[in-house]
C-alpha positions in Angstrom: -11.8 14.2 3.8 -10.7 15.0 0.4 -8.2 13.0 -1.7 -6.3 14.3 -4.2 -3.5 12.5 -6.3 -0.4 14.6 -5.5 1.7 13.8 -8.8 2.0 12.4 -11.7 -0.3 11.8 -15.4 -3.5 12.5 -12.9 -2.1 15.1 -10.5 -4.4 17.5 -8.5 -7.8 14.9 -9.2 -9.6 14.7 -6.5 -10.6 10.7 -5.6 -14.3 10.1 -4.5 -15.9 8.5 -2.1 -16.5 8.9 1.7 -14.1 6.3 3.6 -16.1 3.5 5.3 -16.5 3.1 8.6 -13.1 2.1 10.3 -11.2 3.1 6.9 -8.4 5.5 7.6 -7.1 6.6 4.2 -2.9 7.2 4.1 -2.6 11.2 4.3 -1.7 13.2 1.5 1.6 14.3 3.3 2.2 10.8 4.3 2.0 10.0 0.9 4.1 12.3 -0.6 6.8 11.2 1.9 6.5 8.2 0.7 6.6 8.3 -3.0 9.5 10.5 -2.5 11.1 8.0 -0.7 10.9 5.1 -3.6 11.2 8.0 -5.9 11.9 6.5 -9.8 11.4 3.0 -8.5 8.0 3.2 -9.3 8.4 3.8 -12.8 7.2 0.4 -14.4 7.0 -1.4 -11.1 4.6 -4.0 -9.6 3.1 -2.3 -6.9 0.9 -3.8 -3.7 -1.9 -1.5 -1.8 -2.3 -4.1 0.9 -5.8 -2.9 2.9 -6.0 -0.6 0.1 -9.1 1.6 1.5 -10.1 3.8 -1.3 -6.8 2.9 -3.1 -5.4 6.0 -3.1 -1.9 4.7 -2.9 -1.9 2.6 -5.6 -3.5 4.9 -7.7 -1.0 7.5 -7.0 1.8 4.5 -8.0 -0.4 3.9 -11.4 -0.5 8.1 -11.8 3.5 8.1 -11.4 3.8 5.2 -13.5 3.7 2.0 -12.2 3.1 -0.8 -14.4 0.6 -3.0 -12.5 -0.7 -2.4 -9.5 -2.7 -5.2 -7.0 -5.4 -3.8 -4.9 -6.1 -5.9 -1.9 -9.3 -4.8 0.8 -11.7 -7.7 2.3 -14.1 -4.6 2.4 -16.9 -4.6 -0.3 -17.5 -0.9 0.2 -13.8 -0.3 -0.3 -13.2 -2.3 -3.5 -16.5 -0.2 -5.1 -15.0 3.1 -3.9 -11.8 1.9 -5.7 -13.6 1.1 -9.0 -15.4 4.0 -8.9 -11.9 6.1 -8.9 -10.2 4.1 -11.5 -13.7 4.8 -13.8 -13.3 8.3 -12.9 -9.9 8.8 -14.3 -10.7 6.9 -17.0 -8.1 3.9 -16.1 -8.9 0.9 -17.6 -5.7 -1.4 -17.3 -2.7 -2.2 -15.4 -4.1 -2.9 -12.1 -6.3 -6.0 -10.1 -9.2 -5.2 -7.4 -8.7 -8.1 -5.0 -11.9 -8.2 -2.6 -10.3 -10.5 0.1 -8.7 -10.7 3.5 -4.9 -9.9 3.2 -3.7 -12.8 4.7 -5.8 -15.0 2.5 -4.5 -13.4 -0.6 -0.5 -12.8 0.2 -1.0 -17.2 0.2 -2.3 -17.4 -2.7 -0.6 -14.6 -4.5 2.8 -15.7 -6.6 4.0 -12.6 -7.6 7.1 -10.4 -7.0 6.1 -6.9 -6.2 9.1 -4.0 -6.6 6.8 -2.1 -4.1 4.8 -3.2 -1.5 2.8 -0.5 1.1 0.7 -2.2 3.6 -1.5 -0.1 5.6 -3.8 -2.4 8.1 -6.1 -0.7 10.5 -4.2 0.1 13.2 -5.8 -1.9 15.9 -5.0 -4.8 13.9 -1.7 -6.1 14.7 -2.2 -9.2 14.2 -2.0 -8.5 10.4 1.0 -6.6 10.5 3.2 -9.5 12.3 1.3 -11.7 9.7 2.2 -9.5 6.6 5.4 -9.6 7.5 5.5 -13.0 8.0 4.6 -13.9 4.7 6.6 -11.1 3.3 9.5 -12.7 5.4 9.1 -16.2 4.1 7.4 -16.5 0.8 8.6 -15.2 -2.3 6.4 -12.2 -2.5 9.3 -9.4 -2.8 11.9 -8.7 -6.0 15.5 -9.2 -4.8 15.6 -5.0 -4.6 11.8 -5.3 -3.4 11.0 -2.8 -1.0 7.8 -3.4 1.9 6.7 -0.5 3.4 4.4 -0.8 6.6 2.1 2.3 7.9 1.6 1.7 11.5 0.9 3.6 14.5 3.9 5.4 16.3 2.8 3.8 19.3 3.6 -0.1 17.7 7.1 -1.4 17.4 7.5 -3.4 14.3 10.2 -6.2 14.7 14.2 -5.6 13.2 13.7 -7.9 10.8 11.3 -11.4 9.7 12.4 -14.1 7.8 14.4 -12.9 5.4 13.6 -9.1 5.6 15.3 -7.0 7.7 14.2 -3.0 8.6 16.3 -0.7 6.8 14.3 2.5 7.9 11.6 4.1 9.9 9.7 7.0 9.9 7.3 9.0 12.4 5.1 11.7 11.2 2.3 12.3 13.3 0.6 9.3 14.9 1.5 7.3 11.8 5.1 5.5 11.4 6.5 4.4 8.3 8.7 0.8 8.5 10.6 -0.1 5.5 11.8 -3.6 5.0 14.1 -4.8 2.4 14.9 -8.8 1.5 18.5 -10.1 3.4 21.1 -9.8 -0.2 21.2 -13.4 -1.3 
């Protein structure tokens, strides 16, 4: 598979790095869809790329101008691969590699993200209903935060969790899109 950032200051590079086993990296169309989704949100937002893979989500968000972006895989081989494309484009700021199990670091993490794309493996529900969980009941979202959850077509996400309620889906291909927004206070 080759990866290539779709827009923005490092448009058309190409990301290295073979996916590890049992990584399955966000298509570029999927991508696109979603970044034209959030659209000029991203522009100097705090962005999340939950199991981040080779990262090529939140590098996209730091190539179309996110501020900071958090990087979260328990994957070893991931985080390198994510290093080694943020080295390649020469990006030395702005963003934290988080080598840890998702779960484990939405606890500890006390930060409001504008932007948050999860993307677990798909056989791993277990983190999604967590994820949202946490999403649902800690405050890990902006007021006009928006979570986005790649899952398969085949998984129905909940209505809503906590205090976030769907506000959109998506199919496209096997993958589904689920975009959750916090209740207005």
């Amino acid at each position: 598979i080759i990866m290539r950032i779709i827009a923005g200051q490092f448009r058309s590079r190409r990301l290295k790095g073979t996916p590890p086993v049992g990584i399955r990296p966000t298509s570029d169309k999927l991508r696109e869809t979603i970044f034209n989704i959030v659209g000029p949100r991203i522009e100097g937002a705090v962005f999340l790329d939950g199991c981040a893979g080779m990262g090529a989500m939140g590098i996209e968000a730091i190539s179309r101008g996110a501020a900071q972006v958090y990087f979260i895989d328990e994957s070893r081989k991931a985080t390198r691969i994510i290093k080694d494309n943020l080295d390649s484009l020469d990006i030395k700021d702005g963003f934290k590699i988080l080598e840890m199990n998702l779960t484990k670091a939405l606890n500890m993490l006390s930060i409001l993200f504008d932007i948050a794309f999860i993307d677990p493996p798909y056989v791993r529900e277990d983190l999604y209903l967590a994820s949202l969980e946490r999403f649902g009941t800690r405050p890990l979202l902006a007021p006009d935060g928006l979570l986005i959850i790649e899952h398969s077509k085949r998984t129905e996400l909940p209505e809503s969790a906590g205090s976030l309620h769907k506000v959109r889906s998506l199919v496209q291909g096997d993958a589904a899109l689920a975009f959750y927004r916090p209740e207005s206070m």
